[in-house]
PDB file of C-alpha atoms in Angstrom:
ATOM      1  CA  MET Z   1      16.714   0.618  -5.240  1.00 86.00           C
ATOM      2  CA  GLU Z   2      13.642  -1.708  -4.878  1.00 94.00           C
ATOM      3  CA  LEU Z   3      12.425  -3.799  -1.966  1.00 97.00           C
ATOM      4  CA  LYS Z   4       9.538  -5.804  -3.290  1.00 97.00           C
ATOM      5  CA  LEU Z   5       7.021  -8.055  -1.463  1.00 97.00           C
ATOM      6  CA  SER Z   6       5.032 -10.458  -3.702  1.00 97.00           C
ATOM      7  CA  ASN Z   7       2.083 -12.278  -2.171  1.00 97.00           C
ATOM      8  CA  VAL Z   8       3.746 -12.506   1.185  1.00 97.00           C
ATOM      9  CA  THR Z   9       1.955 -14.554   3.858  1.00 97.00           C
ATOM     10  CA  LYS Z  10       3.176 -15.693   7.282  1.00 96.00           C
ATOM     11  CA  LYS Z  11       1.410 -18.305   9.317  1.00 95.00           C
ATOM     12  CA  PHE Z  12       1.909 -19.487  12.857  1.00 94.00           C
ATOM     13  CA  LYS Z  13       0.224 -22.901  13.008  1.00 88.00           C
ATOM     14  CA  ASP Z  14      -3.334 -22.165  11.817  1.00 86.00           C
ATOM     15  CA  THR Z  15      -3.171 -18.409  12.332  1.00 90.00           C
ATOM     16  CA  ALA Z  16      -1.988 -15.924   9.612  1.00 94.00           C
ATOM     17  CA  ALA Z  17      -0.240 -12.973  11.101  1.00 94.00           C
ATOM     18  CA  VAL Z  18       0.533 -11.463   7.624  1.00 96.00           C
ATOM     19  CA  LYS Z  19      -1.872 -12.191   4.734  1.00 96.00           C
ATOM     20  CA  ASN Z  20      -0.969 -12.040   1.026  1.00 95.00           C
ATOM     21  CA  ILE Z  21       0.818  -8.651   0.971  1.00 96.00           C
ATOM     22  CA  SER Z  22       2.247  -7.299  -2.257  1.00 97.00           C
ATOM     23  CA  TYR Z  23       3.923  -3.950  -2.147  1.00 96.00           C
ATOM     24  CA  THR Z  24       7.072  -2.166  -3.590  1.00 96.00           C
ATOM     25  CA  MET Z  25       9.236   0.309  -1.855  1.00 95.00           C
ATOM     26  CA  THR Z  26      11.977   2.619  -3.110  1.00 93.00           C
ATOM     27  CA  THR Z  27      13.949   5.558  -1.633  1.00 90.00           C
ATOM     28  CA  GLY Z  28      12.193   7.527   1.033  1.00 88.00           C
ATOM     29  CA  VAL Z  29      10.262   7.199   4.311  1.00 90.00           C
ATOM     30  CA  TYR Z  30       7.448   4.705   4.617  1.00 94.00           C
ATOM     31  CA  GLY Z  31       5.243   4.682   7.690  1.00 92.00           C
ATOM     32  CA  LEU Z  32       3.639   1.418   8.648  1.00 93.00           C
ATOM     33  CA  LEU Z  33       0.641   2.447  10.769  1.00 90.00           C
ATOM     34  CA  GLY Z  34      -1.620   0.272  12.709  1.00 86.00           C
ATOM     35  CA  VAL Z  35      -2.631  -0.824  16.244  1.00 84.00           C
ATOM     36  CA  ASN Z  36      -0.810  -3.379  18.225  1.00 82.00           C
ATOM     37  CA  GLY Z  37      -1.347  -6.875  16.914  1.00 85.00           C
ATOM     38  CA  ALA Z  38      -1.944  -5.741  13.228  1.00 87.00           C
ATOM     39  CA  GLY Z  39       1.075  -7.815  11.993  1.00 91.00           C
ATOM     40  CA  LYS Z  40       3.584  -4.973  11.707  1.00 91.00           C
ATOM     41  CA  THR Z  41       6.376  -6.627  13.644  1.00 90.00           C
ATOM     42  CA  THR Z  42       5.946  -9.950  11.871  1.00 94.00           C
ATOM     43  CA  LEU Z  43       6.148  -8.171   8.571  1.00 95.00           C
ATOM     44  CA  MET Z  44       9.292  -6.201   9.638  1.00 93.00           C
ATOM     45  CA  ARG Z  45      10.973  -9.399  10.920  1.00 94.00           C
ATOM     46  CA  MET Z  46      10.541 -11.033   7.490  1.00 96.00           C
ATOM     47  CA  LEU Z  47      12.035  -8.003   5.855  1.00 96.00           C
ATOM     48  CA  CYS Z  48      15.045  -8.437   8.146  1.00 94.00           C
ATOM     49  CA  THR Z  49      15.297 -12.154   7.365  1.00 94.00           C
ATOM     50  CA  LEU Z  50      14.504 -13.150  10.915  1.00 94.00           C
ATOM     51  CA  LEU Z  51      11.417 -14.953   9.712  1.00 95.00           C
ATOM     52  CA  LYS Z  52      10.724 -16.722   6.451  1.00 96.00           C
ATOM     53  CA  PRO Z  53       7.469 -16.210   4.641  1.00 96.00           C
ATOM     54  CA  THR Z  54       5.044 -19.162   4.570  1.00 96.00           C
ATOM     55  CA  GLU Z  55       4.136 -18.032   1.003  1.00 96.00           C
ATOM     56  CA  GLY Z  56       5.360 -15.471  -1.369  1.00 96.00           C
ATOM     57  CA  SER Z  57       8.777 -13.765  -1.846  1.00 97.00           C
ATOM     58  CA  ILE Z  58      10.772 -10.719  -0.853  1.00 97.00           C
ATOM     59  CA  THR Z  59      13.344  -9.331  -3.181  1.00 97.00           C
ATOM     60  CA  TRP Z  60      15.961  -6.500  -3.175  1.00 97.00           C
ATOM     61  CA  ASN Z  61      16.672  -5.235  -6.682  1.00 95.00           C
ATOM     62  CA  GLY Z  62      15.339  -8.480  -8.041  1.00 95.00           C
ATOM     63  CA  LYS Z  63      17.282 -10.774  -5.752  1.00 96.00           C
ATOM     64  CA  ASP Z  64      15.658 -13.016  -3.128  1.00 97.00           C
ATOM     65  CA  ILE Z  65      16.765 -11.570   0.171  1.00 96.00           C
ATOM     66  CA  PHE Z  66      17.079 -14.967   1.910  1.00 96.00           C
ATOM     67  CA  ALA Z  67      19.329 -16.175  -0.976  1.00 96.00           C
ATOM     68  CA  MET Z  68      21.468 -12.984  -0.598  1.00 95.00           C
ATOM     69  CA  ASP Z  69      22.033 -13.915   3.026  1.00 89.00           C
ATOM     70  CA  GLY Z  70      24.960 -11.877   4.430  1.00 87.00           C
ATOM     71  CA  GLU Z  71      25.089  -9.658   1.330  1.00 92.00           C
ATOM     72  CA  TYR Z  72      21.585  -8.399   2.220  1.00 94.00           C
ATOM     73  CA  ARG Z  73      22.291  -7.896   5.898  1.00 89.00           C
ATOM     74  CA  LYS Z  74      25.281  -5.708   5.064  1.00 89.00           C
ATOM     75  CA  ILE Z  75      22.998  -3.136   3.608  1.00 92.00           C
ATOM     76  CA  LEU Z  76      20.309  -3.424   6.408  1.00 93.00           C
ATOM     77  CA  GLY Z  77      19.901  -1.490   9.640  1.00 92.00           C
ATOM     78  CA  TYR Z  78      17.298  -2.743  12.137  1.00 91.00           C
ATOM     79  CA  LEU Z  79      15.963  -1.438  15.431  1.00 89.00           C
ATOM     80  CA  PRO Z  80      13.540  -4.017  17.041  1.00 87.00           C
ATOM     81  CA  GLN Z  81      11.128  -2.998  19.697  1.00 79.00           C
ATOM     82  CA  ASP Z  82      13.316  -4.502  22.313  1.00 79.00           C
ATOM     83  CA  PHE Z  83      17.034  -4.613  21.506  1.00 79.00           C
ATOM     84  CA  GLY Z  84      19.601  -6.446  23.629  1.00 81.00           C
ATOM     85  CA  TYR Z  85      22.685  -4.801  25.195  1.00 85.00           C
ATOM     86  CA  TYR Z  86      25.304  -5.460  27.841  1.00 87.00           C
ATOM     87  CA  PRO Z  87      24.328  -3.389  30.878  1.00 91.00           C
ATOM     88  CA  ASP Z  88      27.930  -2.730  32.074  1.00 94.00           C
ATOM     89  CA  PHE Z  89      29.100  -1.450  28.580  1.00 95.00           C
ATOM     90  CA  THR Z  90      29.378   2.255  28.191  1.00 97.00           C
ATOM     91  CA  VAL Z  91      27.326   3.836  25.290  1.00 96.00           C
ATOM     92  CA  TYR Z  92      30.608   4.256  23.318  1.00 96.00           C
ATOM     93  CA  ASP Z  93      31.876   0.753  24.031  1.00 96.00           C
ATOM     94  CA  TYR Z  94      28.504  -0.749  23.033  1.00 95.00           C
ATOM     95  CA  LEU Z  95      28.420   1.017  19.721  1.00 95.00           C
ATOM     96  CA  MET Z  96      31.994   0.015  18.974  1.00 96.00           C
ATOM     97  CA  TYR Z  97      31.159  -3.616  19.842  1.00 94.00           C
ATOM     98  CA  ILE Z  98      28.118  -3.588  17.515  1.00 92.00           C
ATOM     99  CA  ALA Z  99      30.347  -2.019  14.788  1.00 93.00           C
ATOM    100  CA  SER Z 100      32.856  -4.854  15.143  1.00 92.00           C
ATOM    101  CA  ILE Z 101      30.063  -7.371  14.779  1.00 88.00           C
ATOM    102  CA  LYS Z 102      28.939  -5.605  11.583  1.00 87.00           C
ATOM    103  CA  GLY Z 103      32.494  -5.851  10.255  1.00 87.00           C
ATOM    104  CA  LEU Z 104      33.502  -2.181  10.294  1.00 91.00           C
ATOM    105  CA  ARG Z 105      37.080  -1.362  10.363  1.00 93.00           C
ATOM    106  CA  PRO Z 106      38.237   0.201  13.605  1.00 94.00           C
ATOM    107  CA  VAL Z 107      38.913   3.643  12.083  1.00 95.00           C
ATOM    108  CA  THR Z 108      35.568   3.700  10.324  1.00 94.00           C
ATOM    109  CA  ALA Z 109      33.845   2.467  13.482  1.00 95.00           C
ATOM    110  CA  ARG Z 110      35.233   5.258  15.493  1.00 95.00           C
ATOM    111  CA  GLN Z 111      34.278   7.865  12.874  1.00 95.00           C
ATOM    112  CA  ARG Z 112      30.703   6.496  12.536  1.00 94.00           C
ATOM    113  CA  THR Z 113      30.194   6.167  16.396  1.00 96.00           C
ATOM    114  CA  ALA Z 114      31.373   9.766  16.888  1.00 95.00           C
ATOM    115  CA  LEU Z 115      29.056  11.047  14.175  1.00 93.00           C
ATOM    116  CA  LEU Z 116      26.003   9.071  15.355  1.00 93.00           C
ATOM    117  CA  LEU Z 117      26.450   9.998  19.026  1.00 94.00           C
ATOM    118  CA  LYS Z 118      26.250  13.653  17.872  1.00 91.00           C
ATOM    119  CA  GLN Z 119      23.208  12.995  15.583  1.00 84.00           C
ATOM    120  CA  VAL Z 120      21.228  11.308  18.307  1.00 85.00           C
ATOM    121  CA  GLY Z 121      22.314  13.746  21.004  1.00 85.00           C
ATOM    122  CA  LEU Z 122      24.388  11.414  23.184  1.00 92.00           C
ATOM    123  CA  GLU Z 123      27.774  12.929  23.057  1.00 93.00           C
ATOM    124  CA  LYS Z 124      27.778  13.829  26.699  1.00 93.00           C
ATOM    125  CA  ALA Z 125      26.548  10.369  27.677  1.00 94.00           C
ATOM    126  CA  ARG Z 126      29.171   8.478  25.656  1.00 95.00           C
ATOM    127  CA  ASN Z 127      30.890   7.223  28.823  1.00 96.00           C
ATOM    128  CA  LYS Z 128      27.641   6.286  30.707  1.00 96.00           C
ATOM    129  CA  LYS Z 129      26.961   2.614  31.309  1.00 96.00           C
ATOM    130  CA  MET Z 130      23.898   1.370  29.470  1.00 95.00           C
ATOM    131  CA  LYS Z 131      22.168   0.246  32.551  1.00 93.00           C
ATOM    132  CA  LYS Z 132      22.295   3.885  33.810  1.00 94.00           C
ATOM    133  CA  LEU Z 133      20.422   5.277  30.754  1.00 91.00           C
ATOM    134  CA  SER Z 134      16.774   6.270  30.773  1.00 85.00           C
ATOM    135  CA  GLY Z 135      14.383   4.510  28.487  1.00 80.00           C
ATOM    136  CA  GLY Z 136      14.425   7.260  25.830  1.00 79.00           C
ATOM    137  CA  MET Z 137      18.290   7.398  25.895  1.00 86.00           C
ATOM    138  CA  LYS Z 138      18.406   3.621  25.277  1.00 88.00           C
ATOM    139  CA  ARG Z 139      16.155   4.060  22.287  1.00 84.00           C
ATOM    140  CA  ARG Z 140      18.478   6.661  20.927  1.00 86.00           C
ATOM    141  CA  VAL Z 141      21.397   4.200  21.296  1.00 91.00           C
ATOM    142  CA  GLY Z 142      19.337   1.702  19.449  1.00 89.00           C
ATOM    143  CA  ILE Z 143      18.689   4.163  16.629  1.00 86.00           C
ATOM    144  CA  ALA Z 144      22.444   4.872  16.533  1.00 91.00           C
ATOM    145  CA  GLN Z 145      23.363   1.115  16.276  1.00 92.00           C
ATOM    146  CA  ALA Z 146      20.894   0.593  13.395  1.00 91.00           C
ATOM    147  CA  LEU Z 147      22.738   3.307  11.568  1.00 90.00           C
ATOM    148  CA  LEU Z 148      26.324   2.188  12.121  1.00 92.00           C
ATOM    149  CA  GLY Z 149      26.778   0.432   8.849  1.00 88.00           C
ATOM    150  CA  ASN Z 150      25.274   3.409   6.935  1.00 88.00           C
ATOM    151  CA  PRO Z 151      22.557   0.961   5.623  1.00 92.00           C
ATOM    152  CA  GLN Z 152      20.649   1.285   2.332  1.00 93.00           C
ATOM    153  CA  ILE Z 153      17.656  -0.037   4.095  1.00 94.00           C
ATOM    154  CA  LEU Z 154      16.705   1.106   7.583  1.00 93.00           C
ATOM    155  CA  ILE Z 155      13.851  -0.673   9.432  1.00 93.00           C
ATOM    156  CA  LEU Z 156      12.697   0.635  12.718  1.00 90.00           C
ATOM    157  CA  ASP Z 157       9.974  -1.041  14.885  1.00 87.00           C
ATOM    158  CA  GLU Z 158       8.235   1.504  17.183  1.00 82.00           C
ATOM    159  CA  PRO Z 159      11.402   3.602  17.281  1.00 81.00           C
ATOM    160  CA  THR Z 160      10.026   6.433  19.336  1.00 78.00           C
ATOM    161  CA  ALA Z 161       8.705   4.389  22.320  1.00 72.00           C
ATOM    162  CA  GLY Z 162       9.896   6.097  25.403  1.00 69.00           C
ATOM    163  CA  LEU Z 163      11.075   9.297  23.781  1.00 75.00           C
ATOM    164  CA  ASP Z 164       9.868  12.616  25.075  1.00 79.00           C
ATOM    165  CA  PRO Z 165       8.415  15.220  22.634  1.00 81.00           C
ATOM    166  CA  ASN Z 166      11.736  17.003  22.022  1.00 80.00           C
ATOM    167  CA  GLU Z 167      13.467  13.664  21.320  1.00 77.00           C
ATOM    168  CA  ARG Z 168      10.654  12.615  19.031  1.00 80.00           C
ATOM    169  CA  ILE Z 169      11.066  15.786  16.988  1.00 81.00           C
ATOM    170  CA  ARG Z 170      14.905  15.305  16.853  1.00 78.00           C
ATOM    171  CA  PHE Z 171      14.318  11.765  15.632  1.00 77.00           C
ATOM    172  CA  ARG Z 172      11.867  12.810  12.884  1.00 78.00           C
ATOM    173  CA  ASN Z 173      14.277  15.467  11.647  1.00 80.00           C
ATOM    174  CA  LEU Z 174      17.114  12.817  11.601  1.00 78.00           C
ATOM    175  CA  LEU Z 175      14.911  10.444   9.585  1.00 78.00           C
ATOM    176  CA  SER Z 176      14.063  13.168   7.072  1.00 78.00           C
ATOM    177  CA  GLU Z 177      17.768  13.856   6.485  1.00 77.00           C
ATOM    178  CA  LEU Z 178      18.579  10.093   6.189  1.00 74.00           C
ATOM    179  CA  SER Z 179      15.842   9.221   3.726  1.00 75.00           C
ATOM    180  CA  GLU Z 180      17.336  11.240   0.824  1.00 75.00           C
ATOM    181  CA  GLU Z 181      19.706   8.351  -0.002  1.00 80.00           C
ATOM    182  CA  ARG Z 182      18.095   5.225   1.576  1.00 88.00           C
ATOM    183  CA  LEU Z 183      14.820   3.398   2.212  1.00 93.00           C
ATOM    184  CA  VAL Z 184      13.424   3.959   5.670  1.00 92.00           C
ATOM    185  CA  LEU Z 185      10.513   1.894   7.040  1.00 94.00           C
ATOM    186  CA  LEU Z 186       9.140   2.535  10.452  1.00 90.00           C
ATOM    187  CA  SER Z 187       6.240   0.989  12.156  1.00 88.00           C
ATOM    188  CA  THR Z 188       4.246   2.747  14.762  1.00 82.00           C
ATOM    189  CA  HIS Z 189       0.814   3.327  16.219  1.00 78.00           C
ATOM    190  CA  ILE Z 190       1.609   7.035  16.937  1.00 79.00           C
ATOM    191  CA  VAL Z 191       0.151   9.071  14.175  1.00 84.00           C
ATOM    192  CA  SER Z 192       2.457  12.118  14.613  1.00 79.00           C
ATOM    193  CA  ASP Z 193       5.461   9.924  14.059  1.00 78.00           C
ATOM    194  CA  VAL Z 194       4.567   9.481  10.354  1.00 83.00           C
ATOM    195  CA  GLU Z 195       2.284  12.405   9.735  1.00 81.00           C
ATOM    196  CA  TYR Z 196       5.039  14.891   8.753  1.00 77.00           C
ATOM    197  CA  ILE Z 197       7.931  12.784   7.487  1.00 80.00           C
ATOM    198  CA  ALA Z 198       6.447   9.699   5.579  1.00 87.00           C
ATOM    199  CA  ASN Z 199       6.419   9.981   1.855  1.00 87.00           C
ATOM    200  CA  ASN Z 200       4.050   7.039   1.916  1.00 92.00           C
ATOM    201  CA  ILE Z 201       1.789   5.509   4.660  1.00 94.00           C
ATOM    202  CA  LEU Z 202       0.704   2.032   4.797  1.00 94.00           C
ATOM    203  CA  LEU Z 203      -2.298   1.195   6.836  1.00 93.00           C
ATOM    204  CA  MET Z 204      -2.084  -2.218   8.270  1.00 93.00           C
ATOM    205  CA  GLN Z 205      -5.015  -4.114   9.896  1.00 91.00           C
ATOM    206  CA  ASP Z 206      -5.495  -7.822  10.679  1.00 92.00           C
ATOM    207  CA  GLY Z 207      -2.303  -8.817   8.737  1.00 94.00           C
ATOM    208  CA  LYS Z 208      -3.217  -6.918   5.490  1.00 95.00           C
ATOM    209  CA  ILE Z 209      -2.299  -3.547   3.965  1.00 94.00           C
ATOM    210  CA  ARG Z 210      -5.823  -1.974   3.835  1.00 91.00           C
ATOM    211  CA  ALA Z 211      -4.610   1.255   2.085  1.00 91.00           C
ATOM    212  CA  SER Z 212      -1.502   3.190   1.142  1.00 93.00           C
ATOM    213  CA  GLY Z 213      -0.399   6.442  -0.229  1.00 93.00           C
ATOM    214  CA  THR Z 214       0.567   9.930   0.939  1.00 90.00           C
ATOM    215  CA  SER Z 215      -1.080  11.414   4.008  1.00 89.00           C
ATOM    216  CA  GLN Z 216      -3.181  13.709   1.992  1.00 89.00           C
ATOM    217  CA  LYS Z 217      -4.159  11.124  -0.589  1.00 92.00           C
ATOM    218  CA  LEU Z 218      -5.425   8.779   2.181  1.00 91.00           C
ATOM    219  CA  ILE Z 219      -7.333  11.530   3.907  1.00 90.00           C
ATOM    220  CA  ASP Z 220      -8.894  12.629   0.655  1.00 89.00           C
ATOM    221  CA  ALA Z 221      -9.927   9.123  -0.158  1.00 88.00           C
ATOM    222  CA  MET Z 222     -11.762   8.702   3.170  1.00 86.00           C
ATOM    223  CA  PRO Z 223     -15.456   8.389   2.369  1.00 81.00           C
ATOM    224  CA  GLU Z 224     -16.616   9.694   5.767  1.00 84.00           C
ATOM    225  CA  GLN Z 225     -16.432  13.289   6.721  1.00 91.00           C
ATOM    226  CA  VAL Z 226     -15.453  14.891  10.024  1.00 94.00           C
ATOM    227  CA  TRP Z 227     -17.811  16.978  11.991  1.00 95.00           C
ATOM    228  CA  SER Z 228     -17.728  18.992  15.252  1.00 95.00           C
ATOM    229  CA  VAL Z 229     -20.839  19.217  17.298  1.00 95.00           C
ATOM    230  CA  GLU Z 230     -21.643  20.375  20.813  1.00 95.00           C
ATOM    231  CA  VAL Z 231     -24.098  18.355  22.749  1.00 94.00           C
ATOM    232  CA  ALA Z 232     -25.400  18.026  26.286  1.00 93.00           C
ATOM    233  CA  LYS Z 233     -23.450  15.658  28.511  1.00 92.00           C
ATOM    234  CA  GLY Z 234     -26.370  13.094  28.523  1.00 91.00           C
ATOM    235  CA  GLU Z 235     -26.291  12.823  24.782  1.00 92.00           C
ATOM    236  CA  VAL Z 236     -22.715  11.582  24.538  1.00 93.00           C
ATOM    237  CA  ALA Z 237     -23.554   7.886  24.922  1.00 92.00           C
ATOM    238  CA  SER Z 238     -26.168   8.019  22.105  1.00 92.00           C
ATOM    239  CA  TYR Z 239     -23.645   9.670  19.734  1.00 93.00           C
ATOM    240  CA  ARG Z 240     -21.087   7.023  20.532  1.00 90.00           C
ATOM    241  CA  LYS Z 241     -23.562   4.283  19.693  1.00 90.00           C
ATOM    242  CA  ALA Z 242     -24.532   5.920  16.421  1.00 90.00           C
ATOM    243  CA  TYR Z 243     -21.073   7.257  15.171  1.00 91.00           C
ATOM    244  CA  LYS Z 244     -17.325   6.984  15.495  1.00 90.00           C
ATOM    245  CA  VAL Z 245     -16.339   9.705  17.905  1.00 90.00           C
ATOM    246  CA  SER Z 246     -12.599  10.601  17.659  1.00 86.00           C
ATOM    247  CA  ASN Z 247     -12.518  13.230  20.383  1.00 89.00           C
ATOM    248  CA  VAL Z 248     -14.556  14.251  23.413  1.00 92.00           C
ATOM    249  CA  LYS Z 249     -14.050  17.585  25.103  1.00 93.00           C
ATOM    250  CA  THR Z 250     -15.883  19.087  27.999  1.00 94.00           C
ATOM    251  CA  VAL Z 251     -16.830  22.702  27.263  1.00 92.00           C
ATOM    252  CA  PRO Z 252     -19.010  25.203  29.158  1.00 92.00           C
ATOM    253  CA  GLY Z 253     -22.579  24.075  28.868  1.00 87.00           C
ATOM    254  CA  GLY Z 254     -21.901  20.570  27.466  1.00 92.00           C
ATOM    255  CA  VAL Z 255     -19.508  18.449  25.518  1.00 95.00           C
ATOM    256  CA  ALA Z 256     -17.725  19.077  22.168  1.00 95.00           C
ATOM    257  CA  LEU Z 257     -17.512  16.009  19.961  1.00 95.00           C
ATOM    258  CA  ARG Z 258     -15.408  15.253  16.886  1.00 94.00           C
ATOM    259  CA  VAL Z 259     -17.605  12.879  14.863  1.00 94.00           C
ATOM    260  CA  ILE Z 260     -16.705  10.751  11.817  1.00 93.00           C
ATOM    261  CA  SER Z 261     -19.691  10.179   9.660  1.00 92.00           C
ATOM    262  CA  ALA Z 262     -20.714  10.143   5.909  1.00 90.00           C
ATOM    263  CA  GLU Z 263     -23.887  12.068   6.988  1.00 92.00           C
ATOM    264  CA  LYS Z 264     -24.266  15.213   9.027  1.00 94.00           C
ATOM    265  CA  PRO Z 265     -24.814  13.936  12.584  1.00 93.00           C
ATOM    266  CA  ALA Z 266     -26.894  16.979  13.756  1.00 92.00           C
ATOM    267  CA  LYS Z 267     -28.318  20.100  12.217  1.00 92.00           C
ATOM    268  CA  HIS Z 268     -25.934  22.330  14.109  1.00 93.00           C
ATOM    269  CA  ALA Z 269     -22.831  20.138  13.194  1.00 94.00           C
ATOM    270  CA  VAL Z 270     -19.894  21.968  11.572  1.00 94.00           C
ATOM    271  CA  LEU Z 271     -17.818  20.283   8.846  1.00 94.00           C
ATOM    272  CA  GLU Z 272     -14.138  20.116   9.770  1.00 93.00           C
ATOM    273  CA  THR Z 273     -10.909  19.457   7.761  1.00 92.00           C
ATOM    274  CA  ALA Z 274      -9.953  15.801   8.229  1.00 91.00           C
ATOM    275  CA  THR Z 275      -6.608  14.860   9.723  1.00 89.00           C
ATOM    276  CA  LEU Z 276      -4.450  11.672   9.743  1.00 89.00           C
ATOM    277  CA  GLU Z 277      -5.597  11.116  13.262  1.00 88.00           C
ATOM    278  CA  ASP Z 278      -9.230  11.033  12.056  1.00 89.00           C
ATOM    279  CA  LEU Z 279      -8.118   8.620   9.341  1.00 89.00           C
ATOM    280  CA  PHE Z 280      -6.458   6.396  11.914  1.00 87.00           C
ATOM    281  CA  MET Z 281      -9.665   6.564  13.985  1.00 86.00           C
ATOM    282  CA  ASN Z 282     -11.808   5.722  10.990  1.00 86.00           C
ATOM    283  CA  TYR Z 283      -9.769   2.518  10.192  1.00 84.00           C
ATOM    284  CA  PHE Z 284      -8.705   1.402  13.603  1.00 82.00           C
ATOM    285  CA  GLY Z 285     -10.876   3.053  16.231  1.00 72.00           C
ATOM    286  CA  GLU Z 286     -13.964   1.737  18.019  1.00 62.00           C
ATOM    287  CA  LYS Z 287     -16.900   1.148  15.739  1.00 55.00           C
ATOM    288  CA  ALA Z 288     -20.093   2.913  16.413  1.00 46.00           C
ATOM    289  CA  GLY Z 289     -21.916   1.200  19.247  1.00 50.00           C
ATOM    290  CA  GLU Z 290     -18.827  -0.546  20.848  1.00 52.00           C
ATOM    291  CA  THR Z 291     -18.924   1.623  23.830  1.00 48.00           C
ATOM    292  CA  ASP Z 292     -21.588   3.529  25.793  1.00 41.00           C
ATOM    293  CA  ASP Z 293     -19.279   4.933  28.417  1.00 44.00           C
ATOM    294  CA  GLU Z 294     -20.167   8.412  29.556  1.00 39.00           C
ATOM    295  CA  ILE Z 295     -17.918  11.103  30.709  1.00 38.00           C
TER     296      ILE Z 295
END
């Protein structure tokens, strides 16, 4: 099982949304992490054959995915950021309709729909109309429709948008179960979505994969260190000009800052254990000096 990108570039007129990406994925969960506009959706749409690369190739087990056509789409499950649905369909009818489009036999469709409704926690809502669902419930229906064909490749674009904390935990647990036998790629800008379940994390910025690896490997490779330091309220602006500040918290007598810096920012600063959130801030957060807002 191998999904391989070789020197993939996608241009829109004179602008490159994805720039010369080469990467190979196998079984497991891959987290594509980056801010909005990094090129994540464009990359995923190419992996789903909705867009063709301007340059480079994408292959599945050595075969070009665009040449495979329907053969490739049979093994693919996809949840876009915004998925279409018929508002007057019930949840059950909608899933059965999607199953028919995917070519599932009626008996298989009924079995898969029943199983997935249970997995995503929508058994009691099976007869609700789609237009009556909350945003989080609609996302869960979207996740279920992506899984209908029991795909070998599951691609999810911002899948937890609109989900509450309990739903997000349920979703992460479900993905962990599913990843044992398939390739799962999810894009997000929410660090906690990938921190605990992704076998590998890809940091995407300005259309390029800037770094990749396990969460711990990426954190260990970060040249900067993380410090906690308490300062007077009036000093916050000067620290923000000099350093990347990942967290600001008011405490009795001043402000506690979490500072990312290769050098100790103050004599009384205390070295902290870096987290994936710190890594995200280091790559994608405001650079030192970009803001001088005070609390």
